[in-house]
Structure formats: C-alpha cells, structure tokens
Coordinates of C-alpha atoms and ligand atoms in Angstrom, one line a residue:
X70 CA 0.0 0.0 0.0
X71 CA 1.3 3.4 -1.2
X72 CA 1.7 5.8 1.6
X73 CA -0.6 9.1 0.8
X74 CA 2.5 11.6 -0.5
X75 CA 4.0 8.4 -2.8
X76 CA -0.1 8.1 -4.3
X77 CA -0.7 11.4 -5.2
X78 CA 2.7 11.7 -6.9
X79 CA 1.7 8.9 -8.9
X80 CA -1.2 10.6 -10.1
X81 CA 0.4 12.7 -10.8
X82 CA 3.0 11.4 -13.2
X83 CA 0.0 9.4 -14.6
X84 CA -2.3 12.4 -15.5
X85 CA 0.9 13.6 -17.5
X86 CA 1.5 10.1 -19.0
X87 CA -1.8 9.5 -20.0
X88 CA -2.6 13.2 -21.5
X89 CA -4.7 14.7 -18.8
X90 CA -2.7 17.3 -17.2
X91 CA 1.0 19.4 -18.2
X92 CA 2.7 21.7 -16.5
X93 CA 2.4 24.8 -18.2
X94 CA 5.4 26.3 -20.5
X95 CA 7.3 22.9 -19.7
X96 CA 9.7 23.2 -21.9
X97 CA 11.3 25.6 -20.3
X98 CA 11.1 24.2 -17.2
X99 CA 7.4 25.1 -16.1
X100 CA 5.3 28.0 -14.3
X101 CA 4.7 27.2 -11.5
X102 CA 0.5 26.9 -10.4
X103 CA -0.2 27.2 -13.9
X104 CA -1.2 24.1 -15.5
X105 CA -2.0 22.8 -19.7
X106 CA -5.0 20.1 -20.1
X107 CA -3.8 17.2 -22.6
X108 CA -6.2 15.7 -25.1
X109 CA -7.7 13.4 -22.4
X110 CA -7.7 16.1 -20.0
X111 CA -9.5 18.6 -22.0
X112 CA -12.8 15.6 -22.2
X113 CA -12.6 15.1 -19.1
X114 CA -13.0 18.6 -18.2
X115 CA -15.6 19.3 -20.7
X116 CA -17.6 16.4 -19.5
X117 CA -17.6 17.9 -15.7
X118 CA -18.6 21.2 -17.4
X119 CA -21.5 19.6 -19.3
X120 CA -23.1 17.8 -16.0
X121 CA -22.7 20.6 -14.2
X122 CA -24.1 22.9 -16.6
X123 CA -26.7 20.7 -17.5
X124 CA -27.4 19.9 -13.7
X125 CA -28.2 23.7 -13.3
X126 CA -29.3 25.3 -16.1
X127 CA -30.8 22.9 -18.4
X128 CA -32.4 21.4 -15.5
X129 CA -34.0 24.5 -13.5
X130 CA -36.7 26.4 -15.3
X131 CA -35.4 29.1 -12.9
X132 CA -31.7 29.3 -13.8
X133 CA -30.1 30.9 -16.8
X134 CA -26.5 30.9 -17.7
X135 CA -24.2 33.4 -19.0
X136 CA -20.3 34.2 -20.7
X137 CA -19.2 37.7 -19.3
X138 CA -15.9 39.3 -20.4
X139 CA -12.8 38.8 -17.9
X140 CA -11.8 41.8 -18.3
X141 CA -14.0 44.2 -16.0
X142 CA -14.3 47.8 -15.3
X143 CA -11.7 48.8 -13.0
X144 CA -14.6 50.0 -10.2
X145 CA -16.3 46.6 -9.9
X146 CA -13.4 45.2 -7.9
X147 CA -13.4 48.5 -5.2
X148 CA -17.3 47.9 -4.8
X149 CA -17.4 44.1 -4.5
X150 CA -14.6 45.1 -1.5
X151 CA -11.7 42.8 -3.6
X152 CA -9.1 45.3 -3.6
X153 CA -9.5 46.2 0.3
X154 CA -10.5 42.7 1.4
X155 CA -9.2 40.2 -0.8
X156 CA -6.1 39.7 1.3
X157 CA -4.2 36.3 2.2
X158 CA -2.9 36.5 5.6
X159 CA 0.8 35.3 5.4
X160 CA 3.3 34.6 8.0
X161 CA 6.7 33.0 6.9
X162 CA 9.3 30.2 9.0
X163 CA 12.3 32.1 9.2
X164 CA 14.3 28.7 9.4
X165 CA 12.9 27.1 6.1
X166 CA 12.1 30.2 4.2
X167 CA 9.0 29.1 4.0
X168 CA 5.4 31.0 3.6
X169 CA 1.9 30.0 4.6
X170 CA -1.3 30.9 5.1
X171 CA -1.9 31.8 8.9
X172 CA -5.3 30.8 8.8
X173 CA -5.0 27.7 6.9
X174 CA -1.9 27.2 10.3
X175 CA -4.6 27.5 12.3
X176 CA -7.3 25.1 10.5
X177 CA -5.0 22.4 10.0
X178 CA -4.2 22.3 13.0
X179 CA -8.1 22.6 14.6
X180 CA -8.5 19.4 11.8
X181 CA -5.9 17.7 13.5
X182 CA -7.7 18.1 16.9
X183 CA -11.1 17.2 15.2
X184 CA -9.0 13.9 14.0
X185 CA -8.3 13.2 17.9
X186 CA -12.4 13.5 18.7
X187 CA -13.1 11.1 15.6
X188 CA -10.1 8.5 16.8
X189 CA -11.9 8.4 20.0
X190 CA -15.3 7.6 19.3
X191 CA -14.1 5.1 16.6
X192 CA -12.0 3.4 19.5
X193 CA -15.5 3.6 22.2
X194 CA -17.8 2.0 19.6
X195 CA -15.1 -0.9 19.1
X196 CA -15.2 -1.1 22.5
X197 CA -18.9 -1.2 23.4
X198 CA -20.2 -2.6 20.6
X199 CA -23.6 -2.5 19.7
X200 CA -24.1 -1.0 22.9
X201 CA -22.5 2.2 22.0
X202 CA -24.4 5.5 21.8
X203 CA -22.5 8.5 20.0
X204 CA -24.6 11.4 21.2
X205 CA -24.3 10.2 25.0
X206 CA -20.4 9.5 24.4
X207 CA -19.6 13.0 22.7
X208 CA -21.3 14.7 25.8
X209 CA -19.8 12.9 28.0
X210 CA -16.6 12.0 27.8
X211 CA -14.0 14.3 29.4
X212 CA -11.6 14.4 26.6
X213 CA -13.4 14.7 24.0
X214 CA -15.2 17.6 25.7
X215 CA -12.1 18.9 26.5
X216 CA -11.0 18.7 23.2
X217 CA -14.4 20.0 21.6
X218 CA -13.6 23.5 24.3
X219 CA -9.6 23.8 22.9
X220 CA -11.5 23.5 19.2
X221 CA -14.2 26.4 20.1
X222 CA -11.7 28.7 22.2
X223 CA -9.5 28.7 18.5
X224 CA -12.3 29.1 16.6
X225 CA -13.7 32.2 18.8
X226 CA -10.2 34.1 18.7
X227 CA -9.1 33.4 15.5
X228 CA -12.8 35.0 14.5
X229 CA -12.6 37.9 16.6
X230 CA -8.9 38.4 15.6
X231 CA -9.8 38.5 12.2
X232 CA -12.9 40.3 12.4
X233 CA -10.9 43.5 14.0
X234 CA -8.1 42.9 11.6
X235 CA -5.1 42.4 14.6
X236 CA -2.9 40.1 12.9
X237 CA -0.8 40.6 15.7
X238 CA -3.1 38.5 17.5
X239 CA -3.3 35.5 14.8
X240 CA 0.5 35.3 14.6
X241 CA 0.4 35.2 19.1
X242 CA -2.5 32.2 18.7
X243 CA -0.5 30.5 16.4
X244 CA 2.9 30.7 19.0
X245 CA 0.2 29.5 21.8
X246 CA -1.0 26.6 19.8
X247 CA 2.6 25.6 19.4
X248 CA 2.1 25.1 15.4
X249 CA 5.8 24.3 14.3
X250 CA 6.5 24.2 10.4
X251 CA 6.1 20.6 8.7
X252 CA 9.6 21.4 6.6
X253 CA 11.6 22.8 9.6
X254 CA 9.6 21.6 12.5
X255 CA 9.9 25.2 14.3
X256 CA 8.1 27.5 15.5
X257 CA 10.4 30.9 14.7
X258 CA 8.0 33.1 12.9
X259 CA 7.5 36.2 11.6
X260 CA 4.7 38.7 11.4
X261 CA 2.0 38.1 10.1
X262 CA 1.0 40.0 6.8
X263 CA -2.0 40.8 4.1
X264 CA -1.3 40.4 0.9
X265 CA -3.8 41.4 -2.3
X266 CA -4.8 38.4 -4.5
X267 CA -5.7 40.3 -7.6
X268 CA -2.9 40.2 -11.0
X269 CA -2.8 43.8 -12.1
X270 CA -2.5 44.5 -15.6
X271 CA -2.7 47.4 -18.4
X272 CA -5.4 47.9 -21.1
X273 CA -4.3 50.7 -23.6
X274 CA -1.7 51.4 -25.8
X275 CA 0.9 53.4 -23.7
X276 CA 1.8 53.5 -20.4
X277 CA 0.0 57.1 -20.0
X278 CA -3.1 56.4 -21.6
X279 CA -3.7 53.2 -20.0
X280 CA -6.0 52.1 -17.0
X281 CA -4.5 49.8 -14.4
X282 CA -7.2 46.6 -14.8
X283 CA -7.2 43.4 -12.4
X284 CA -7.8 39.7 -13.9
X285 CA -11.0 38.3 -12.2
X286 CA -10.0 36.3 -9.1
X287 CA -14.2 35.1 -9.4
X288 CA -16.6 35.1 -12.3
X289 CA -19.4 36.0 -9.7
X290 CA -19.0 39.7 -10.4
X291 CA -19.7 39.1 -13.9
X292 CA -22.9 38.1 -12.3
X293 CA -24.1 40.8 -10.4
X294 CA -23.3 43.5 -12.9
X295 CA -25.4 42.1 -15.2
X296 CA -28.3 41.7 -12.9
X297 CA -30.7 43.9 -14.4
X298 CA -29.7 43.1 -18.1
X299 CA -30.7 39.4 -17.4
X300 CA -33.2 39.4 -15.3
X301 CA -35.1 41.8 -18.0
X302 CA -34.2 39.9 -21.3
X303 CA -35.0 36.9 -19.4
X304 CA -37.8 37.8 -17.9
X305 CA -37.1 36.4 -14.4
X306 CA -39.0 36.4 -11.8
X307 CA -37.1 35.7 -8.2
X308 CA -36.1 33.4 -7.0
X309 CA -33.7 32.9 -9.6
X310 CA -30.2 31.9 -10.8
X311 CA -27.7 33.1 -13.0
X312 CA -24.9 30.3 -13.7
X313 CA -21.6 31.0 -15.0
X314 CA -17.9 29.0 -16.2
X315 CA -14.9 30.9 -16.3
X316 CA -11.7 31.5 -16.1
X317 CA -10.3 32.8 -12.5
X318 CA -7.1 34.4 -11.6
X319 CA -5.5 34.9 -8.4
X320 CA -2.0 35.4 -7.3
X321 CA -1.8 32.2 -4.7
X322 CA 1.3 32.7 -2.7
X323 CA 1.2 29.3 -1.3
X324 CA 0.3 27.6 -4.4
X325 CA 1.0 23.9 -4.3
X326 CA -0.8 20.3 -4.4
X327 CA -0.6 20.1 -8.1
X328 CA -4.3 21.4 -9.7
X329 CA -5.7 21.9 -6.5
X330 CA -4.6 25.6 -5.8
X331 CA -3.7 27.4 -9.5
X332 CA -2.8 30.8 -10.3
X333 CA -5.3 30.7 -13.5
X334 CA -8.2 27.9 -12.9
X335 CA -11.9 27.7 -13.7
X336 CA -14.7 28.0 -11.7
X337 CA -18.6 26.7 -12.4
X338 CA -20.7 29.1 -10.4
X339 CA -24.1 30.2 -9.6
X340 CA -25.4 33.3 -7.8
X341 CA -29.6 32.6 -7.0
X342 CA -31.3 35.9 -6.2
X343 CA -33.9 35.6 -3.2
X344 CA -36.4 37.7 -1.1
X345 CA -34.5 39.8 1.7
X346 CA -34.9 37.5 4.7
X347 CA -35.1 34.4 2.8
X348 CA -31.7 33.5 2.0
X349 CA -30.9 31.1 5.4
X350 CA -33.9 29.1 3.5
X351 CA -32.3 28.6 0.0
X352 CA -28.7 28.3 1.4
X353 CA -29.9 25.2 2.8
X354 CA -31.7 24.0 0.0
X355 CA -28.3 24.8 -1.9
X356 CA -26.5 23.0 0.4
X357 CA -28.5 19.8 0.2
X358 CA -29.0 19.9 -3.8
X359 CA -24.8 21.1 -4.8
X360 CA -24.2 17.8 -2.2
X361 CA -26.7 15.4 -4.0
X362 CA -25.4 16.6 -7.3
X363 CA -21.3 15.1 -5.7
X364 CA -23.3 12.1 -4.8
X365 CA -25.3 11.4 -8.1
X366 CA -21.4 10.5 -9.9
X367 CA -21.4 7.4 -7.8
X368 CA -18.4 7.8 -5.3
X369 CA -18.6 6.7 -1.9
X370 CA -20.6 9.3 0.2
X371 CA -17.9 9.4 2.7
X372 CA -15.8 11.3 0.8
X373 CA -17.7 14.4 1.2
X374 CA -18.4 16.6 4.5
X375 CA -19.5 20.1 5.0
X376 CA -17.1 22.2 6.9
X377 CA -19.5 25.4 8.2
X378 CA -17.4 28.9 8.2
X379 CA -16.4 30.5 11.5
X380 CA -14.4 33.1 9.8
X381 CA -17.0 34.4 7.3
X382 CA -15.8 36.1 4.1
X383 CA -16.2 40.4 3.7
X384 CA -19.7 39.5 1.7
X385 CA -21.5 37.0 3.8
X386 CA -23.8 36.1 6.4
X387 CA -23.6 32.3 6.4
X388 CA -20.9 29.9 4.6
X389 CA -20.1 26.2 4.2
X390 CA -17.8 24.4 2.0
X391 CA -18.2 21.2 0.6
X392 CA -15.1 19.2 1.5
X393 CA -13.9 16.2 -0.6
X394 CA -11.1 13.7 0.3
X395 CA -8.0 14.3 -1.3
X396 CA -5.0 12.0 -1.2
X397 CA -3.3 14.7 0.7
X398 CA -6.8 14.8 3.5
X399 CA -10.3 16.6 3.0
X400 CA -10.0 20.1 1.6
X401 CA -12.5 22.8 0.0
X402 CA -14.1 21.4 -3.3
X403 CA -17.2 23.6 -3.6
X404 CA -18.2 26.7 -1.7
X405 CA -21.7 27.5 -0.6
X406 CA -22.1 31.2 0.4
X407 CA -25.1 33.7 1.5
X408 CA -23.8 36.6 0.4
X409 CA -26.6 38.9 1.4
X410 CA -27.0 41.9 -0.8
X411 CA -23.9 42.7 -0.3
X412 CA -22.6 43.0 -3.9
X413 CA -25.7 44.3 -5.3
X414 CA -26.0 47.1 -3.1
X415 CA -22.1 47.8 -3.6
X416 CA -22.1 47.7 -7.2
X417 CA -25.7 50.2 -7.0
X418 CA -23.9 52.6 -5.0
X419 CA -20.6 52.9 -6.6
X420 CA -21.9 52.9 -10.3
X421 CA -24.5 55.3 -9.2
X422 CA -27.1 52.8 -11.2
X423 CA -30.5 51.6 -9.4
X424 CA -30.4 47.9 -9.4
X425 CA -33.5 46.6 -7.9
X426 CA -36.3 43.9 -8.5
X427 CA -39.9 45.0 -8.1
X428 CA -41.6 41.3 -6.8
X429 CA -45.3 41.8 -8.1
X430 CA -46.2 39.7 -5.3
X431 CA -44.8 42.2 -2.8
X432 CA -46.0 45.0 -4.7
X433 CA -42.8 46.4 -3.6
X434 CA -38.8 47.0 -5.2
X435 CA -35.9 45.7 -3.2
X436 CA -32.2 44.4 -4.0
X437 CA -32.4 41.2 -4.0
X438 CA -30.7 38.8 -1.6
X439 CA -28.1 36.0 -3.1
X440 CA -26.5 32.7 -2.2
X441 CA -24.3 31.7 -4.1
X442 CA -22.8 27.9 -5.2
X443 CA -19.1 28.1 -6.3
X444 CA -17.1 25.0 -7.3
X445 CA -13.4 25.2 -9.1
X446 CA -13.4 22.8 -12.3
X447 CA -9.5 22.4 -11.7
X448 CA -10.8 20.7 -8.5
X449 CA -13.6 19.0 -9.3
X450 CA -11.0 17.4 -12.0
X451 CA -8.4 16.4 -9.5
X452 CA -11.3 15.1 -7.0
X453 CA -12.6 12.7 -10.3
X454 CA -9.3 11.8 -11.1
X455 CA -7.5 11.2 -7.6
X456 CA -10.3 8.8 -6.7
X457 CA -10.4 6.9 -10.1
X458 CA -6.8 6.0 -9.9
X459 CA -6.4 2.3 -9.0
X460 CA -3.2 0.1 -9.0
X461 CA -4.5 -3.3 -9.2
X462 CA -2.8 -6.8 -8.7
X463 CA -4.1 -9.2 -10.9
X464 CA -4.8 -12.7 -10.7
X465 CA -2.4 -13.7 -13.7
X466 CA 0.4 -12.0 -11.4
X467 CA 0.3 -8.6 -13.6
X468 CA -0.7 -5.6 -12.5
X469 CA -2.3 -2.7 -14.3
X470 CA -3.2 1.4 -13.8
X471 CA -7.0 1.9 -14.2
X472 CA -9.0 5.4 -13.7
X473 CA -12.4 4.3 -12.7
X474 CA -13.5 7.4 -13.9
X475 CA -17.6 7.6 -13.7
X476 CA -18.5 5.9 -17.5
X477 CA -20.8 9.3 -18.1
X478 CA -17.9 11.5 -17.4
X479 CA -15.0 9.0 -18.9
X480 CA -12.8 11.0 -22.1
X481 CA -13.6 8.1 -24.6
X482 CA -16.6 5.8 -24.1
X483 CA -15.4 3.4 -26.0
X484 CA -12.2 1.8 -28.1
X485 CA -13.0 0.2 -31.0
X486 CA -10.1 -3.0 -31.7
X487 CA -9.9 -4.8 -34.1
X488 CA -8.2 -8.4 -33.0
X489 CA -5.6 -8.1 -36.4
X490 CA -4.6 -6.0 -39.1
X491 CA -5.7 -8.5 -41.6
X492 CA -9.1 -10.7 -42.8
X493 CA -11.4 -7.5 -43.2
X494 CA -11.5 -7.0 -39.6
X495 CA -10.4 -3.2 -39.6
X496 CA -12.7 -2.5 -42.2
X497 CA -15.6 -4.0 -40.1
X498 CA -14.3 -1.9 -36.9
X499 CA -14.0 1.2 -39.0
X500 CA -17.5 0.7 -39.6
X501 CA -18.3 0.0 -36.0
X502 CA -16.8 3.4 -35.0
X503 CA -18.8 5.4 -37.6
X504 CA -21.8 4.3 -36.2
X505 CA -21.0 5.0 -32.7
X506 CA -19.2 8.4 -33.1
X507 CA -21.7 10.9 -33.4
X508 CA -23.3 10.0 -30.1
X509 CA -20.2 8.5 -28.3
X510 CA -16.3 9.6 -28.2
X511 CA -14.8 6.7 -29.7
X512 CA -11.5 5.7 -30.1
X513 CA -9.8 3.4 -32.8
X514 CA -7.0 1.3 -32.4
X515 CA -5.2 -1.4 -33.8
X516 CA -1.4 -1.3 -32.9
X517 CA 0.0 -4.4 -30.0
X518 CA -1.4 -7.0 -29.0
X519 CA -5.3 -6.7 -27.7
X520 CA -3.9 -7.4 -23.8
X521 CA -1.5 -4.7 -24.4
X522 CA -4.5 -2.2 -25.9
X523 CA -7.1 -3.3 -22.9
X524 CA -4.2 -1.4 -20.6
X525 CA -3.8 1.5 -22.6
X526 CA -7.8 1.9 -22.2
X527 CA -7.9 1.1 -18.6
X528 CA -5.0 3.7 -17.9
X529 CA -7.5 6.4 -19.7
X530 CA -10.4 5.0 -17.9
X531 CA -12.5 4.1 -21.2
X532 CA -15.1 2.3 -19.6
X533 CA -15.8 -0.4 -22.9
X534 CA -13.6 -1.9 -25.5
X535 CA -15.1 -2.9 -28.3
X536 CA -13.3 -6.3 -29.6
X537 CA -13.9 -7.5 -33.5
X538 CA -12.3 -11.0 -34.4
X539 CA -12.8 -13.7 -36.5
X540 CA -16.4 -14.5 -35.6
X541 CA -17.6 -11.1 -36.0
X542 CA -16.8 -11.7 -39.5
X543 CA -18.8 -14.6 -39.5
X544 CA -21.8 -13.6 -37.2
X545 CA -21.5 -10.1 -36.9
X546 CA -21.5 -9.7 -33.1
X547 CA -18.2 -8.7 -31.0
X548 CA -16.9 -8.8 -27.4
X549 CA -17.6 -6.2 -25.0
X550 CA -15.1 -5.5 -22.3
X551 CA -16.0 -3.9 -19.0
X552 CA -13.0 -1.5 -17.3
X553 CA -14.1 -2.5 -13.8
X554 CA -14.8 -5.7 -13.7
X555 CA -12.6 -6.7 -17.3
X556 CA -15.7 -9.3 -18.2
X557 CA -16.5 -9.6 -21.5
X558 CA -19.4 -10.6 -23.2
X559 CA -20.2 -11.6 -27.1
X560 CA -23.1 -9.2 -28.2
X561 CA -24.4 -8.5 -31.9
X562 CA -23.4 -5.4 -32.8
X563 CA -26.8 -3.6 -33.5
X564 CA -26.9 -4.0 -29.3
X565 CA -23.5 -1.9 -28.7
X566 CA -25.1 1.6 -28.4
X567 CA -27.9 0.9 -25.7
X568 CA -25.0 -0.8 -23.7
X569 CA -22.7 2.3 -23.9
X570 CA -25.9 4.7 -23.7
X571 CA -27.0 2.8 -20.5
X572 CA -23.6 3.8 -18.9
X573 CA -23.0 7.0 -20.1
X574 CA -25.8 9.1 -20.7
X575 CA -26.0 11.7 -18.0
X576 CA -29.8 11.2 -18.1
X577 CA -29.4 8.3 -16.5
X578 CA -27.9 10.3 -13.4
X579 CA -29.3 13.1 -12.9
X580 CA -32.9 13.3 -11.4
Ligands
GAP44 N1 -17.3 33.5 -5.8 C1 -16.9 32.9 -4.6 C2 -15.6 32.4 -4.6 O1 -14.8 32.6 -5.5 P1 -14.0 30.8 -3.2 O2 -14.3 29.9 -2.1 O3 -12.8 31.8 -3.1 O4 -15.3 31.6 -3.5 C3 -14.7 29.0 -4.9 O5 -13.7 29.9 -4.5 C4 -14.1 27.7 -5.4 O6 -13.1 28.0 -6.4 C5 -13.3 27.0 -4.4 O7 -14.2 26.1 -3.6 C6 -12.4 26.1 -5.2 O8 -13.0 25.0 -5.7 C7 -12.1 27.1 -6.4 N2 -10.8 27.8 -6.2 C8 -10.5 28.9 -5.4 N3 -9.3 29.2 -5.5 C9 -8.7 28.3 -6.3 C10 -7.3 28.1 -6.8 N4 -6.4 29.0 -6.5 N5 -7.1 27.1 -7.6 C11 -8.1 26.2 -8.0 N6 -9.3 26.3 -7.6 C12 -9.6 27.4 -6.8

C-alpha cells in the first residue's frame, strides 16, 4: 500500500502520461501553479462542465446561464470590496524560508484536533459494541469535551482576531497553539502579513493612456453587474439563478498540491437571487442539492463533508464548504455562500445605477438577496481523477493502472479493436466506429497485442472496448469488455449503443 504523499505523486505522473494534465510552459522548465490540459484532460473537463451545466441550467426552469468578459471595469473590484479585502494572511518560517497561510496554520491544526475527537469515538464503539451510543459518548466524555472546548476557544479568537483585523493576534494564537513548520519543524515566525490576490494589468496602448485593470480572481461579479440586463431579457422572476464558467485568476502565494490551488483555474458558479430574509432558507436547500449533485457520480458518500465557516468572508452572512477527500486529507471542493446583498447594493452605489427587482407579489422593489454555489473545475477534475486512480494486482500476477473514472464522465466511451490488421477485420471496426461516433467519443486502435490495448484503455479510464475478431466476420457480433470488472461478453453489434448509452448518458444520473 502506497503511503498518501507516494499516491498522489503517482497521479500525478500518470495524469501527465496519459494526457490529462501538463505543466504549463514545460519546456522551459514550467510555471509554477499554472497548468495545460492534454487531449484526455481537455474531455474530461468538458464532461464535468456539461453535467454541471446541465445539472443547473438545463435542468431549473429558474436558472439561466451566461459568458461575461474577464476583463472588467476597474470600479467593480473596489465595490465588490476585492481590492481592500481580498487579502491572504501570510506569515513565513524564518528557518525554512517558507510561507503560509496563517489561517489555513490555524485550520489544519483545529483538523488535527477534530482527528483526535473522531479517533476516540471510533475506539469507544469498538469497544462497546452494539451498545455504543454516540450522542451520549460525545457529551460525556472528558476528553473529547475537553477537546471540543480547545476547538471552540481557537475558533472564537481566531474570528474575533480576524474580524478586527489584529494580525498581531493570529501570529500570538498560532505561537500558543505551538504550530511548528512541517519542513523545519519550528516555531520561529515572523509577522504576520495581508497580501492582495488580484494580477494587475494594463489595457491601452501606452503607459500614460492606460488604466490599471485586475484579472477576475471570481466570475461572480460578472454576475451581479449584469443583474438587471438578465433578469429583463430573461424575464425572471425571483427566486432565480444566474450560472456561470470561467476563467479565474489569483496570485496564490502558497500555491501547491498540483491542480488543486492554481494561479489561472476555472470556476462553475451560480449566484440565485432571493427575497430579503429568505436567504438562510435557500442556502440550505443549496446546500442539500450542490451535495446530491457530488453524490449522483457514484463515489462513496464518505468522501464528502460540509465544513461550516467561523471566519465568514467580507460579503456573507452564512458559509459552508463542501469538502472532498483528497490524497493529501479533505480540503475545500465547492463553496456555498449567502452573500446577502452585499454585492448588489455595492455595485448600485458605486456605479450610481439603481439595481432593484420589483416582486409583483410584494407589490414592492428591493435588492435582492443571493446565495451563491461556487465549485473550481481544476478541482472538481483532480477530485474525479484522484479517486479513479487504481493500482491493481491481478490474478495472472500482472498488475495494471485503471482510472475508474464515472463511465458518463470518462474522455472516450469506447475503443474500437480490431483483433488483427488482416481478414477485413479493420474495415468492419471502421464501420463499427462510424456508427458510434456521433453520439459517443470513440477511439480506434489497432497497434500491440489486444492485452496490451485493454491497458492503454484502462489507464485512460475508457469504460468499454469494443473487440472485433474472426467471428464477427462470421456472425456479426463482438466482445464487450467492461473497465471494472474486465468481463467480456459476445453481443451483436446492432446492441452496442444501448449498452454504452446505459452507462454513459448523464440522463441516467441526474434526477
Ligand atoms: N465566488 C466565490 C468564490 O470565488 P472561493 O471559495 O474563493 O469563492 C470558490 O472559490 C471555489 O473556487 C473553491 O471552492 C475552489 O474549488 C475554487 N478555487 C478557489 N481558488 C482556487 C485556486 N487557486 N485554484 C483552483 N481552484 C480554486
């Protein structure tokens, strides 16, 4: 068994290997947190895309999507509070050299606590059997009520430290907590210190005449500014959504863990406009809906958990993230965020522009309330891809790399093989694959041996191979291979597309 560090490497060096992922510029020698999707990559990515997109849009009556430019005017980001608030608190190991994020210090460590609590219980029900009862053992037993105190006494002062901006404070909590550096194992820090998030750039031909511009670091303004034109030429009536994909930017200074935390990356979000006072309401239903929609691809449930904000961002009353398992421990997949009317009311006061809904059932104009569902592509990607990677012993002695990739969301649905170069049997398979093209991505191949082919497809995580050998010549049906279980079956070959459809087609998954 690989240890965690040794796993995701792997995956690593198999996403490049396989096509999925490249580090950007490569030749000469990479940018860092900047990363190039390969042919295999690009499907994969366009298949998330198309199940969330068709998830949200195609499936609400009520949500609408939208392309908005990147480039914004230069107000947007001082009223949506970005270039006053969109700070990273750093704080550096003057031994390694190293930077961090104080408050992700701080959070890994309250995780690590939260770890203890969960180590306990497991060890009390292994104990007491069937007699075991949670609820009485969490409020009862002394450590992990001591424990549950030392995690709400963090929580509270990191909060309030935050909240009045003393990052003198964080860096004194983080000294008390005893957090030492994983690389130097110290605790000799320096201050701690904000740092702005947003790339700056130029739009203009010369230096005089041009305006200073910032790369979006979230599609969501894109939203808001276009309220009114939407909700008019759509004719919406509230409650309802606005979904967006897009390209982010943000000038990470801790920017590691491979796709997970990019400079450039995409986001799929969706900003749903409420009543004033109903927003608690829908960020719940969000909540419930953005976690059945992680569940619907088919991977275990315990690989997701909500992780409810304490330290809420400038533009919200209520946040929660949906947290996925990583090789490297559960992290932030998807955020869910009430963000009041926060950005509405910003963006009406600094562009001097009323933006307000008049609800006909109110009989009265208000701005509108939003909560918001945010999820980054890049790590949705990884989340796919980190769980689908398998290293598998087989019972011939071999072993082989498989990506059990969800079949609906898999880069090619199906390789079409023809045993031999000879007899008519590539003409037949080239006549299979013509058929199934349109509605399937397909993928033709005749070089090495058919054992040696059946890897190559596993490694890519096509979820059938299409076999056609001497008998299909004869009788016109083929063998079917399944990735997972590597059974095959003899079919006719009029019977191939309701088998791949049955698999595949996202209708058969989302509800
Ligand atoms: N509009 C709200 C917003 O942008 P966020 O929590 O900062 O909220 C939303 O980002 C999602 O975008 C995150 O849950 C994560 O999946 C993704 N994301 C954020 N920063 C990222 C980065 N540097 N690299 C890759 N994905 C990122």
């Amino acid at each position: 068994m690989l240890n965690k560090e040794d796993l995701f490497k792997n995956i690593i060096a198999h996403a490049k290997e396989y096509g999925f992922v490249f580090q950007s510029s490569e030749i000469y020698d990479g940018l860092s947190a900047a990363y190039d999707y390969g042919p295999n990559g690009i499907e994969l990515k366009n298949n998330i895309k198309n199940y969330w997109w068709t998830s949200m849009v195609k499936m609400h009556e009520n949500i609408v999507g939208l392309d908005s430019a990147i480039f914004m005017h230069p107000k947007t980001w001082k009223a949506s509070g970005h270039i006053d608030a969109f700070n990273d608190p750093l704080i550096d190991n003057k031994d390694s050299k190293k930077r961090y994020r104080a408050d992700v210090l701080i959070e890994d460590h309250i995780s690590k606590v939260e770890l203890k609590i969960e180590k306990e219980i497991l060890k009390a029900s292994k104990r007491f059997g069937a007699d075991f009862n949670k609820k009485e053992f969490i409020s009862t037993n002394v450590r992990v009520l001591e424990r549950q105190k030392k995690i709400s006494y963090i929580n509270n002062k990191m909060s309030a430290s935050f909240s009045s901006g003393n990052l003198e404070e964080i860096r004194n909590l983080i000294i008390e907590l005893d957090i030492k550096c994983p690389i130097s194992g110290t605790n000799n820090w320096t201050d701690v210190r904000q740092f702005n998030l947003m790339f700056k750039t130029q739009m203009g031909a010369t230096a005089d005449g041009a305006s200073d511009l910032f790369l979006r670091p979230e599609t969501a303004q894109g939203i808001f500014v276009n309220f009114l034109n939407i909700q008019k030429t759509s004719r919406m009536k509230i409650p309802f959504g606005i979904a967006q994909i897009g390209k982010a930017f943000r000038n990470e200074i801790v920017a590691r863990q491979f796709i997970f935390r990019m400079r450039e990356f995409e986001q799929m979000e969706m900003q749903f406009f409420v009543q004033p006072g109903e927003e608690i309401k829908w960020y719940e239903y969000w909540k419930k809906t953005r976690m059945r929609w992680h569940h619907s691809l088919g991977i275990d449930s315990r690989n997701y958990r909500f992780h409810n904000h304490e330290n809420l961002a400038h533009y919200a009353n209520a946040a929660s993230d949906i947290e996925f398992k990583f090789p490297f421990g559960f992290k932030e997949l998807e955020g869910i965020h009430s963000r009041t009317d926060f950005d509405l009311a910003a963006h009406q006061e600094y562009s001097g522009k009323k933006i307000q809904y008049f609800d006909p059932e109110l009989g009265k104009s208000y701005i509108p309330y939003v909560v918001e569902t945010s999820i980054g592509l890049d790590r949705m990607f990884l989340s796919v891809l980190s769980h689908a990677f398998c290293q598998e012993k087989l019972e011939n002695g071999e072993s082989r790399s498989v990506l059990k990739i969800p079949a609906f969301l898999a880069p090619i649905k199906a390789a079409i093989l023809p045993l031999t170069k000879k007899d008519g049997m590539p003409e037949k398979a080239r006549a299979i694959m013509k058929s199934l093209r349109i509605n399937f991505n397909c993928q033709y191949e005749e070089k090495d041996s058919i054992g040696k082919r059946y890897r190559r497809q596993d490694a890519i995580g096509t979820p059938f191979c299409i076999t056609i050998d001497h008998q299909t010549l004869e009788d016109d049906t083929i063998t079917i291979r399944d990735r997972d279980t590597m059974q095959q079956k003899r079919i006719s070959i009029p019977k191939i597309h309701s088998i791949i459809s049955e698999k595949t087609d996202i209708a058969n998954f989302l509800n």
